[in-house]
Amino acid sequence: MTGILAVTFPFFALVLCGYVAARTRLLPLDAVPGLNMFVLYFALPCMLYRFGSATPAAQLFNPVIALLWLLAAALIVAATAGWARRQGGSWPDAAMGALVAAFPNSGFMGVPLILALLGAGAVGPVMATLLVDLVVTTSLCIGLSQWGAAGEHGPAKAVGRALQGVLRNPMPWSILLGALAGALGFALWAPLGKTVQLLADAASPVALFTIGAVLARSQMRPATTAGQAAPRDVGVLAVTKLLLHPLLVWTMGTLAVRAGALDTSALTPLVLVAALPAASNVSLLAERFGADNGRVARVILWSTALAFFSFSTAVALLG
């Protein structure tokens, strides 16, 4: 466990640094969006491009991994959204609660953390899950959030807006362009390649610091809600994300390995991705689509804090 903490502790410590910096106003809250944009549009795309170009396409576009991950996400979404509706939650609250329970922080945290733990061979499955969550899981939950709306604000309109957001998101494009470059044997012009390398190297520390700052900002700003009280299920959603999601992926993955459909080496990174805390951008989506973003932000905060212990335990058990 000491060896595992030697790897995981610095990652969560950087999140804590960002949180403290924002809470104490050493980092002005107005600067947080700028950090977020730097990570999202500059550093992280360069890191994903670099890994995409070095990862075999068979790992990035493995249909078994995609189907397994999508099925696990669908089960989590169905269970959590159904439970929230039975507790009296609105469709936006049910859908965004489901998304925060099914979408791990695989972009900002998962790729660098699992790379440090398992090596470059584990990055392919992680990025494959990221593609599924960005394109399918997010779009599904955004459409679900508008299920009770009428006319132009209904599910079809919401899914269309979600797909437009996917097209504008640089992360899946970075992975795809990297995979294409790797398949064609294309190498960037040396000075440009060095620039990409510098930005890629900055992605991990700045992204982790930014996660902490975003969590602090979400606590310091007033929450918005659609008007209908959401069920008080923060603990349930956090436990679902940190325990039920990885357990479900492990169960399904083990069955796939025994059936010969999934390579054993892909199972550990898949389970560890599922054991990550909730993605920090879900709070922004919750606010945009009329859900209680304060509730979602609390799930992200608690899942991130508790993941220091639960994720390290998962690494120890799988090791």
CSV table of C-alpha atoms in Angstrom, one decimal:
chain,number,residue,atom,x,y,z
A,1,MET,CA,0.0,0.0,0.0
A,2,THR,CA,2.9,2.4,0.7
A,3,GLY,CA,4.1,1.9,-2.9
A,4,ILE,CA,0.6,2.6,-4.2
A,5,LEU,CA,0.2,5.8,-2.1
A,6,ALA,CA,3.5,7.0,-3.4
A,7,VAL,CA,1.9,7.1,-6.8
A,8,THR,CA,-1.6,8.2,-6.0
A,9,PHE,CA,-0.9,10.7,-3.2
A,10,PRO,CA,0.7,13.4,-5.4
A,11,PHE,CA,-2.3,13.3,-7.8
A,12,PHE,CA,-4.8,13.9,-5.0
A,13,ALA,CA,-2.4,16.4,-3.3
A,14,LEU,CA,-2.5,18.5,-6.5
A,15,VAL,CA,-6.3,18.5,-6.4
A,16,LEU,CA,-6.1,19.6,-2.8
A,17,CYS,CA,-3.7,22.4,-3.7
A,18,GLY,CA,-6.1,23.8,-6.3
A,19,TYR,CA,-9.0,23.5,-3.8
A,20,VAL,CA,-7.0,25.4,-1.1
A,21,ALA,CA,-5.8,28.0,-3.5
A,22,ALA,CA,-9.3,28.8,-4.6
A,23,ARG,CA,-10.9,28.7,-1.2
A,24,THR,CA,-8.3,31.1,0.2
A,25,ARG,CA,-8.6,33.3,-2.9
A,26,LEU,CA,-4.8,32.9,-3.6
A,27,LEU,CA,-6.3,31.9,-7.0
A,28,PRO,CA,-9.0,34.4,-7.9
A,29,LEU,CA,-12.3,32.6,-8.8
A,30,ASP,CA,-12.4,34.6,-12.1
A,31,ALA,CA,-9.1,32.8,-13.1
A,32,VAL,CA,-10.6,29.3,-12.8
A,33,PRO,CA,-12.4,29.4,-16.2
A,34,GLY,CA,-9.1,30.4,-17.8
A,35,LEU,CA,-7.3,27.4,-16.2
A,36,ASN,CA,-10.1,25.2,-17.4
A,37,MET,CA,-9.8,26.5,-20.9
A,38,PHE,CA,-6.1,26.0,-21.0
A,39,VAL,CA,-6.4,22.4,-19.9
A,40,LEU,CA,-9.4,21.7,-22.2
A,41,TYR,CA,-8.3,23.4,-25.4
A,42,PHE,CA,-4.5,23.3,-25.2
A,43,ALA,CA,-2.8,20.9,-22.7
A,44,LEU,CA,-5.1,18.0,-22.5
A,45,PRO,CA,-5.7,17.7,-26.3
A,46,CYS,CA,-1.9,17.6,-26.8
A,47,MET,CA,-1.6,14.8,-24.2
A,48,LEU,CA,-4.4,12.8,-25.8
A,49,TYR,CA,-3.0,13.3,-29.3
A,50,ARG,CA,0.4,12.1,-28.1
A,51,PHE,CA,-1.1,9.0,-26.5
A,52,GLY,CA,-3.5,8.4,-29.4
A,53,SER,CA,-0.6,8.4,-31.9
A,54,ALA,CA,1.4,5.9,-29.7
A,55,THR,CA,-1.5,3.6,-28.9
A,56,PRO,CA,-2.5,0.7,-31.3
A,57,ALA,CA,-5.9,1.5,-33.0
A,58,ALA,CA,-7.1,-2.0,-31.9
A,59,GLN,CA,-7.0,-0.8,-28.3
A,60,LEU,CA,-8.6,2.6,-28.9
A,61,PHE,CA,-11.5,1.2,-30.9
A,62,ASN,CA,-12.0,-2.2,-29.3
A,63,PRO,CA,-15.7,-3.0,-29.7
A,64,VAL,CA,-15.8,-5.3,-26.7
A,65,ILE,CA,-14.4,-2.6,-24.4
A,66,ALA,CA,-16.8,0.0,-25.9
A,67,LEU,CA,-19.8,-2.3,-25.5
A,68,LEU,CA,-18.9,-3.4,-22.0
A,69,TRP,CA,-18.4,0.2,-20.9
A,70,LEU,CA,-21.6,1.4,-22.5
A,71,LEU,CA,-23.6,-1.4,-20.9
A,72,ALA,CA,-22.2,-0.6,-17.5
A,73,ALA,CA,-23.0,3.1,-17.9
A,74,ALA,CA,-26.5,2.3,-19.1
A,75,LEU,CA,-27.2,0.2,-16.1
A,76,ILE,CA,-25.9,2.9,-13.7
A,77,VAL,CA,-27.9,5.6,-15.5
A,78,ALA,CA,-31.1,3.5,-15.5
A,79,ALA,CA,-30.8,2.6,-11.8
A,80,THR,CA,-29.8,6.0,-10.5
A,81,ALA,CA,-32.2,8.0,-12.7
A,82,GLY,CA,-35.1,5.6,-11.9
A,83,TRP,CA,-34.4,5.8,-8.1
A,84,ALA,CA,-34.2,9.6,-8.2
A,85,ARG,CA,-37.6,9.8,-10.0
A,86,ARG,CA,-39.2,7.5,-7.5
A,87,GLN,CA,-37.9,9.9,-4.7
A,88,GLY,CA,-39.6,12.8,-6.4
A,89,GLY,CA,-36.7,14.3,-8.4
A,90,SER,CA,-37.2,16.2,-11.6
A,91,TRP,CA,-36.0,14.8,-14.9
A,92,PRO,CA,-33.0,17.2,-15.0
A,93,ASP,CA,-32.0,16.2,-11.5
A,94,ALA,CA,-32.5,12.5,-12.2
A,95,ALA,CA,-30.5,12.7,-15.5
A,96,MET,CA,-27.6,14.7,-14.1
A,97,GLY,CA,-27.4,12.6,-11.0
A,98,ALA,CA,-27.2,9.6,-13.2
A,99,LEU,CA,-24.4,11.2,-15.3
A,100,VAL,CA,-22.4,12.1,-12.2
A,101,ALA,CA,-22.6,8.5,-11.1
A,102,ALA,CA,-21.6,7.0,-14.4
A,103,PHE,CA,-19.0,9.4,-15.9
A,104,PRO,CA,-15.6,9.1,-14.2
A,105,ASN,CA,-13.0,11.9,-14.4
A,106,SER,CA,-11.0,9.9,-17.0
A,107,GLY,CA,-9.8,12.9,-19.0
A,108,PHE,CA,-8.4,15.2,-16.4
A,109,MET,CA,-7.3,12.5,-13.9
A,110,GLY,CA,-7.6,9.0,-15.3
A,111,VAL,CA,-5.2,9.1,-18.2
A,112,PRO,CA,-2.2,10.5,-16.2
A,113,LEU,CA,-3.0,8.5,-13.0
A,114,ILE,CA,-3.4,5.1,-14.6
A,115,LEU,CA,-0.4,5.8,-16.8
A,116,ALA,CA,1.7,6.3,-13.7
A,117,LEU,CA,0.3,3.2,-12.1
A,118,LEU,CA,0.2,0.7,-15.0
A,119,GLY,CA,2.3,2.1,-17.8
A,120,ALA,CA,1.6,3.2,-21.3
A,121,GLY,CA,0.0,-0.1,-22.3
A,122,ALA,CA,-3.1,0.7,-20.1
A,123,VAL,CA,-3.8,4.1,-21.7
A,124,GLY,CA,-5.6,2.6,-24.7
A,125,PRO,CA,-8.6,1.2,-22.7
A,126,VAL,CA,-8.8,4.4,-20.7
A,127,MET,CA,-9.1,6.6,-23.8
A,128,ALA,CA,-11.6,4.1,-25.3
A,129,THR,CA,-13.9,4.6,-22.3
A,130,LEU,CA,-13.4,8.4,-22.6
A,131,LEU,CA,-14.7,8.4,-26.1
A,132,VAL,CA,-17.8,6.4,-25.1
A,133,ASP,CA,-18.6,8.7,-22.2
A,134,LEU,CA,-18.0,11.9,-24.2
A,135,VAL,CA,-20.1,10.8,-27.2
A,136,VAL,CA,-22.7,8.5,-25.9
A,137,THR,CA,-23.2,8.6,-22.1
A,138,THR,CA,-23.2,12.4,-21.9
A,139,SER,CA,-25.6,12.7,-24.9
A,140,LEU,CA,-28.0,10.1,-23.4
A,141,CYS,CA,-28.2,11.9,-20.1
A,142,ILE,CA,-28.6,15.3,-21.6
A,143,GLY,CA,-31.5,14.0,-23.7
A,144,LEU,CA,-33.0,12.3,-20.6
A,145,SER,CA,-32.7,15.6,-18.7
A,146,GLN,CA,-35.2,17.1,-21.1
A,147,TRP,CA,-37.6,14.2,-21.2
A,148,GLY,CA,-40.4,16.0,-19.5
A,149,ALA,CA,-40.0,19.2,-21.6
A,150,ALA,CA,-42.2,20.0,-24.5
A,151,GLY,CA,-41.6,21.4,-28.0
A,152,GLU,CA,-38.2,22.7,-29.0
A,153,HIS,CA,-36.8,22.0,-25.5
A,154,GLY,CA,-37.6,18.2,-25.6
A,155,PRO,CA,-35.2,15.3,-25.7
A,156,ALA,CA,-34.5,15.3,-29.4
A,157,LYS,CA,-33.5,19.0,-29.2
A,158,ALA,CA,-31.3,18.3,-26.2
A,159,VAL,CA,-29.6,15.4,-27.9
A,160,GLY,CA,-28.9,17.5,-30.9
A,161,ARG,CA,-27.3,20.2,-28.7
A,162,ALA,CA,-25.3,17.5,-26.9
A,163,LEU,CA,-23.9,16.2,-30.2
A,164,GLN,CA,-23.0,19.7,-31.3
A,165,GLY,CA,-21.1,20.0,-28.0
A,166,VAL,CA,-19.3,16.7,-28.8
A,167,LEU,CA,-18.2,18.1,-32.2
A,168,ARG,CA,-16.8,21.2,-30.5
A,169,ASN,CA,-15.1,19.2,-27.8
A,170,PRO,CA,-11.4,18.9,-28.6
A,171,MET,CA,-10.8,15.8,-26.6
A,172,PRO,CA,-12.4,13.1,-28.8
A,173,TRP,CA,-10.9,14.9,-31.9
A,174,SER,CA,-7.4,14.8,-30.3
A,175,ILE,CA,-7.7,11.1,-29.8
A,176,LEU,CA,-9.0,10.4,-33.3
A,177,LEU,CA,-6.3,12.6,-34.9
A,178,GLY,CA,-3.6,11.0,-32.8
A,179,ALA,CA,-4.8,7.5,-33.9
A,180,LEU,CA,-4.8,8.6,-37.5
A,181,ALA,CA,-1.3,10.0,-37.2
A,182,GLY,CA,-0.1,6.8,-35.6
A,183,ALA,CA,-1.8,4.6,-38.3
A,184,LEU,CA,-0.2,6.7,-41.1
A,185,GLY,CA,3.2,6.9,-39.4
A,186,PHE,CA,2.9,10.7,-39.5
A,187,ALA,CA,5.3,12.8,-37.4
A,188,LEU,CA,4.8,16.4,-36.6
A,189,TRP,CA,7.4,19.0,-37.7
A,190,ALA,CA,10.1,18.9,-35.0
A,191,PRO,CA,9.5,22.4,-33.5
A,192,LEU,CA,5.7,21.8,-33.5
A,193,GLY,CA,6.2,18.4,-32.0
A,194,LYS,CA,8.3,20.0,-29.2
A,195,THR,CA,5.5,22.5,-28.6
A,196,VAL,CA,2.9,19.7,-28.3
A,197,GLN,CA,5.2,17.8,-25.9
A,198,LEU,CA,5.5,20.9,-23.6
A,199,LEU,CA,1.8,21.4,-23.5
A,200,ALA,CA,1.2,17.6,-23.0
A,201,ASP,CA,3.6,17.6,-20.1
A,202,ALA,CA,1.7,20.5,-18.5
A,203,ALA,CA,-1.7,18.7,-18.8
A,204,SER,CA,-1.5,16.5,-15.8
A,205,PRO,CA,-0.5,18.9,-13.0
A,206,VAL,CA,-2.6,21.8,-14.3
A,207,ALA,CA,-5.6,19.6,-14.8
A,208,LEU,CA,-5.4,18.2,-11.3
A,209,PHE,CA,-4.9,21.7,-9.8
A,210,THR,CA,-7.9,22.9,-11.8
A,211,ILE,CA,-10.2,20.1,-10.6
A,212,GLY,CA,-9.6,21.3,-7.0
A,213,ALA,CA,-10.2,24.9,-8.0
A,214,VAL,CA,-13.4,24.0,-9.8
A,215,LEU,CA,-14.6,22.1,-6.7
A,216,ALA,CA,-13.9,25.0,-4.4
A,217,ARG,CA,-15.6,27.5,-6.7
A,218,SER,CA,-18.7,25.3,-6.9
A,219,GLN,CA,-18.9,25.4,-3.1
A,220,MET,CA,-18.4,29.2,-2.9
A,221,ARG,CA,-21.0,30.2,-5.4
A,222,PRO,CA,-24.7,29.8,-4.9
A,223,ALA,CA,-26.3,26.7,-6.4
A,224,THR,CA,-29.0,26.9,-9.0
A,225,THR,CA,-31.9,24.5,-9.3
A,226,ALA,CA,-34.7,23.9,-11.7
A,227,GLY,CA,-37.3,24.7,-9.0
A,228,GLN,CA,-38.2,21.1,-8.0
A,229,ALA,CA,-36.3,19.7,-5.0
A,230,ALA,CA,-33.9,17.0,-5.8
A,231,PRO,CA,-33.7,13.9,-3.5
A,232,ARG,CA,-31.0,14.1,-0.9
A,233,ASP,CA,-29.0,11.3,-2.4
A,234,VAL,CA,-25.5,12.8,-2.5
A,235,GLY,CA,-24.1,9.9,-0.5
A,236,VAL,CA,-25.9,7.3,-2.6
A,237,LEU,CA,-24.5,8.8,-5.8
A,238,ALA,CA,-21.0,9.0,-4.4
A,239,VAL,CA,-21.0,5.4,-3.3
A,240,THR,CA,-22.5,4.3,-6.6
A,241,LYS,CA,-19.7,6.1,-8.5
A,242,LEU,CA,-16.8,4.8,-6.3
A,243,LEU,CA,-18.0,1.3,-5.4
A,244,LEU,CA,-21.0,0.1,-7.5
A,245,HIS,CA,-19.6,1.3,-10.9
A,246,PRO,CA,-16.2,-0.4,-10.6
A,247,LEU,CA,-17.8,-3.6,-9.1
A,248,LEU,CA,-20.2,-3.7,-12.1
A,249,VAL,CA,-17.3,-3.2,-14.6
A,250,TRP,CA,-15.2,-5.9,-12.8
A,251,THR,CA,-18.1,-8.4,-12.9
A,252,MET,CA,-18.9,-7.8,-16.5
A,253,GLY,CA,-15.2,-7.7,-17.5
A,254,THR,CA,-14.4,-10.9,-15.7
A,255,LEU,CA,-17.2,-12.7,-17.6
A,256,ALA,CA,-15.9,-11.2,-20.9
A,257,VAL,CA,-12.4,-12.5,-20.0
A,258,ARG,CA,-13.7,-16.0,-19.2
A,259,ALA,CA,-15.6,-16.0,-22.5
A,260,GLY,CA,-12.4,-15.1,-24.3
A,261,ALA,CA,-13.8,-11.8,-25.6
A,262,LEU,CA,-11.6,-9.5,-23.5
A,263,ASP,CA,-7.9,-9.6,-22.9
A,264,THR,CA,-6.9,-9.9,-19.2
A,265,SER,CA,-4.6,-6.9,-19.5
A,266,ALA,CA,-7.5,-4.6,-20.3
A,267,LEU,CA,-9.6,-5.5,-17.3
A,268,THR,CA,-7.5,-3.8,-14.6
A,269,PRO,CA,-7.4,-0.3,-16.3
A,270,LEU,CA,-11.2,-0.6,-17.0
A,271,VAL,CA,-12.0,-1.2,-13.4
A,272,LEU,CA,-9.6,1.5,-12.2
A,273,VAL,CA,-11.3,4.0,-14.6
A,274,ALA,CA,-14.7,3.1,-13.1
A,275,ALA,CA,-13.2,3.6,-9.6
A,276,LEU,CA,-12.3,7.2,-10.4
A,277,PRO,CA,-14.3,10.1,-8.9
A,278,ALA,CA,-17.0,11.8,-10.9
A,279,ALA,CA,-16.1,14.0,-13.8
A,280,SER,CA,-15.9,17.7,-12.7
A,281,ASN,CA,-17.6,19.0,-15.9
A,282,VAL,CA,-21.0,17.4,-15.0
A,283,SER,CA,-21.6,20.3,-12.6
A,284,LEU,CA,-21.5,22.7,-15.5
A,285,LEU,CA,-23.8,20.5,-17.6
A,286,ALA,CA,-26.2,20.4,-14.6
A,287,GLU,CA,-26.4,24.1,-14.4
A,288,ARG,CA,-26.8,24.5,-18.2
A,289,PHE,CA,-29.7,21.9,-18.4
A,290,GLY,CA,-31.7,23.1,-15.4
A,291,ALA,CA,-30.6,20.6,-12.7
A,292,ASP,CA,-29.5,21.3,-9.1
A,293,ASN,CA,-25.8,21.9,-9.8
A,294,GLY,CA,-25.2,22.3,-6.0
A,295,ARG,CA,-26.2,18.6,-5.5
A,296,VAL,CA,-24.1,17.5,-8.4
A,297,ALA,CA,-21.1,19.5,-7.2
A,298,ARG,CA,-21.3,17.9,-3.7
A,299,VAL,CA,-21.3,14.5,-5.3
A,300,ILE,CA,-18.1,15.4,-7.3
A,301,LEU,CA,-16.5,16.9,-4.2
A,302,TRP,CA,-17.2,13.9,-1.9
A,303,SER,CA,-16.4,11.3,-4.5
A,304,THR,CA,-13.0,13.1,-5.2
A,305,ALA,CA,-12.2,13.3,-1.5
A,306,LEU,CA,-13.2,9.7,-0.8
A,307,ALA,CA,-11.5,8.4,-3.9
A,308,PHE,CA,-8.1,8.9,-2.3
A,309,PHE,CA,-8.9,6.0,-0.1
A,310,SER,CA,-11.3,3.9,-2.3
A,311,PHE,CA,-9.2,4.2,-5.5
A,312,SER,CA,-6.0,3.3,-3.6
A,313,THR,CA,-7.8,0.3,-2.1
A,314,ALA,CA,-9.0,-0.8,-5.6
A,315,VAL,CA,-5.4,-0.6,-6.9
A,316,ALA,CA,-4.2,-2.8,-4.0
A,317,LEU,CA,-7.0,-5.3,-4.6
A,318,LEU,CA,-6.4,-5.5,-8.3
A,319,GLY,CA,-2.6,-5.6,-7.9
